[in-house]
Coordinates of C-alpha atoms and ligand atoms in Angstrom, one line a residue:
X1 CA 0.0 0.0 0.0
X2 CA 1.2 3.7 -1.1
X3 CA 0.3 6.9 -0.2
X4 CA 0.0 10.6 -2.2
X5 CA 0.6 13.2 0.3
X6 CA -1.5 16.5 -0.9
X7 CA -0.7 19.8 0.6
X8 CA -3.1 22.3 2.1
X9 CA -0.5 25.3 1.5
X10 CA -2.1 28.6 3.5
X11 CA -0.5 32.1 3.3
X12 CA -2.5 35.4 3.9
X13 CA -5.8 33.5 4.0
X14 CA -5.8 31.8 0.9
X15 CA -5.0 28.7 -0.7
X16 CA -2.4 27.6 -3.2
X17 CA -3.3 25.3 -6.3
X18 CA -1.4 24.0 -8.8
X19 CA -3.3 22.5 -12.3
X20 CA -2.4 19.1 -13.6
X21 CA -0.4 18.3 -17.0
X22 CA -0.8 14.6 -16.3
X23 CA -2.7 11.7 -16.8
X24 CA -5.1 12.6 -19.5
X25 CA -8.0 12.0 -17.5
X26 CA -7.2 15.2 -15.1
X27 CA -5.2 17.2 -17.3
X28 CA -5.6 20.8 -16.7
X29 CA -7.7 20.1 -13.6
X30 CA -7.0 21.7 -10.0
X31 CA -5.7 20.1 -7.3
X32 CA -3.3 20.4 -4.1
X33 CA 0.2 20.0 -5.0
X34 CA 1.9 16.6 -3.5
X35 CA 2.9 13.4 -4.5
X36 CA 4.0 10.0 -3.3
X37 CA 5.5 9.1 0.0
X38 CA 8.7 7.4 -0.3
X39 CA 9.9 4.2 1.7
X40 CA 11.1 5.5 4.8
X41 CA 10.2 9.1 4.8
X42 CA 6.7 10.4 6.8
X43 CA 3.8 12.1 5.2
X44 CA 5.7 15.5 6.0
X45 CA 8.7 14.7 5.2
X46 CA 7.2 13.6 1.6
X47 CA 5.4 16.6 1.5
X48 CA 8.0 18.9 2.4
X49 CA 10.6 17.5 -0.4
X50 CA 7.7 17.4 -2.9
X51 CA 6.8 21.1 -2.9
X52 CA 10.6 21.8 -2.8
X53 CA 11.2 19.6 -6.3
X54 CA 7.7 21.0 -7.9
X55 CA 7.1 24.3 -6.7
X56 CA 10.5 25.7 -5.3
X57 CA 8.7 26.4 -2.2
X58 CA 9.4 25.7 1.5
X59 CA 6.9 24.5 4.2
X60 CA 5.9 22.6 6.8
X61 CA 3.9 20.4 7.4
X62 CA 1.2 20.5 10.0
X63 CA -1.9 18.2 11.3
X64 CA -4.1 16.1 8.2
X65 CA -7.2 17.7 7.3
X66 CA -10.4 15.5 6.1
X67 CA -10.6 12.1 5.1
X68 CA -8.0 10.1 3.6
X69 CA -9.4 9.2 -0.3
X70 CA -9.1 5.9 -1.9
X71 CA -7.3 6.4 -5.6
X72 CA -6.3 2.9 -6.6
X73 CA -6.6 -0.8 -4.7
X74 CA -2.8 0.1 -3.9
X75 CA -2.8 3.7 -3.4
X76 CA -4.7 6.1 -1.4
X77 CA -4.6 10.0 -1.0
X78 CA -4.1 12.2 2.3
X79 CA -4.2 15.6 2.8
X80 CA -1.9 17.5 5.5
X81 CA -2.0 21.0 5.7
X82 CA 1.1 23.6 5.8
X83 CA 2.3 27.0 6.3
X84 CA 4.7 28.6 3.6
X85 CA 8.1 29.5 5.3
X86 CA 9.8 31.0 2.0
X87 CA 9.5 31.0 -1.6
X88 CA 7.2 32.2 -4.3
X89 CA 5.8 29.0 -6.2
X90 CA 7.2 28.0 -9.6
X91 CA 5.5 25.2 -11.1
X92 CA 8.3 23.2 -12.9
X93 CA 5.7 20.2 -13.3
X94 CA 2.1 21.8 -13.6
X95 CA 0.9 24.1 -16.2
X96 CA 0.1 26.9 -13.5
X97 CA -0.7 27.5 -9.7
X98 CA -3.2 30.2 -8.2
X99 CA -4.0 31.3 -4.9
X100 CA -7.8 31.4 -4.3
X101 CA -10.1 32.0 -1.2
X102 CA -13.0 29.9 0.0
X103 CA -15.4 31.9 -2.6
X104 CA -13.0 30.9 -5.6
X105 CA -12.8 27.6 -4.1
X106 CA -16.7 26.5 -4.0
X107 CA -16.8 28.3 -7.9
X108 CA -14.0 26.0 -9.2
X109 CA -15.5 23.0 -7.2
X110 CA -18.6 24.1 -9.2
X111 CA -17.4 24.3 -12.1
X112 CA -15.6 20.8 -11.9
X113 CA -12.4 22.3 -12.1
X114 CA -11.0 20.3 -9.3
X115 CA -9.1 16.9 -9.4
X116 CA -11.5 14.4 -8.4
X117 CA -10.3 12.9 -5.1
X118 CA -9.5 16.7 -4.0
X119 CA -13.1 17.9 -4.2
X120 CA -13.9 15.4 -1.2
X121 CA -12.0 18.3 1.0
X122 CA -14.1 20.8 -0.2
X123 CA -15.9 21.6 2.7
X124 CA -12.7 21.0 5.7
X125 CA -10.4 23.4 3.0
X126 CA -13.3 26.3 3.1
X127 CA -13.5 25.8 6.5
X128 CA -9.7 26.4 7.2
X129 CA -10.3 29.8 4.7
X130 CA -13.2 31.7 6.8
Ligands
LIG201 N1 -3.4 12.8 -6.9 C1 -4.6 13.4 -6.6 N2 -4.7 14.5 -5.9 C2 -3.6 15.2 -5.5 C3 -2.3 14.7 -5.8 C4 -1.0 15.3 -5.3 C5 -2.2 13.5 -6.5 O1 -5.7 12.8 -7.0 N3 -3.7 16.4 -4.8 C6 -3.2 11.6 -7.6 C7 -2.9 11.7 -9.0 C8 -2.1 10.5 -9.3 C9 -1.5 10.1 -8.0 O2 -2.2 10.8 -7.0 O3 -3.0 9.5 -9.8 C10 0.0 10.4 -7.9 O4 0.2 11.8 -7.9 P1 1.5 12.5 -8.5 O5 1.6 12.1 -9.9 O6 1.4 13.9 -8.2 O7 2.6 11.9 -7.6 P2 4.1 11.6 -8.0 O8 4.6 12.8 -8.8 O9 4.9 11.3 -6.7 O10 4.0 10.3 -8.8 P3 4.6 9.9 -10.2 O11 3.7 10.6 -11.2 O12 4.4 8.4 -10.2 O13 6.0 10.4 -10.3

């Protein structure tokens, strides 16, 4: 069994996402930047390096937020959230990033502009933006 850490990033009351180049079937969707947990390392760890490698950014990593979200028989997704400590995001692997408040939040969820499995945390992500 795997697990995708995702990253609640919070700075100045709003929330960072980052859109998806990759697989096809969420191409150009939102969702919060992350990625697998490596043998050996812990969910914050994981998170920490992956928002280095993708986004140039430093944070840390603080308490999980909602439920953790089956993706695959092998693989399932959590959320944790994090502060920014330094560093402007850069996406070197998605197509762009955006900071958005809980109104812009509930629109894109709306809209169906957020990865699947991400729009489960709809409700716990407004909640930490009001
Ligand atoms: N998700 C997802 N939501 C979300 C993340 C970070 C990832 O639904 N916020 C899914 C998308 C992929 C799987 O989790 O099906 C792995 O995420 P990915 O590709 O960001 O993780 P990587 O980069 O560690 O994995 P590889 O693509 O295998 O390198």
């Amino acid at each position: 069994m795997r697990e995708v850490v995702a990253g609640a990033v919070i700075s100045a009351g709003r929330l960072l996402l980052a859109r998806r180049t990759y697989p096809p079937e969420v191409a150009g969707l939102w969702e919060l930047p992350g990625g697998k947990v490596e043998p050996g390392e812990t969910r914050g760890g994981a998170l920490e390096r992956e928002l280095a490698e993708e986004l140039g950014i430093e944070v840390a990593a603080g308490e999980q937020i909602g439920v953790g979200v089956p993706l695959r028989e092998d693989l399932s997704l959590v959320a944790l959230a994090a502060t920014l400590v330094a560093g402007d995001p850069r996406p070197t692997e998605h197509s762009a990033v955006c900071w958005v408040d809980a109104d812009a939040l509930r629109q894109m969820a709306a809209a169906g502009e957020l990865v699947p499995a991400d729009a489960v945390w709809l409700d716990d992500l407004a909640g930490l933006l009001t």
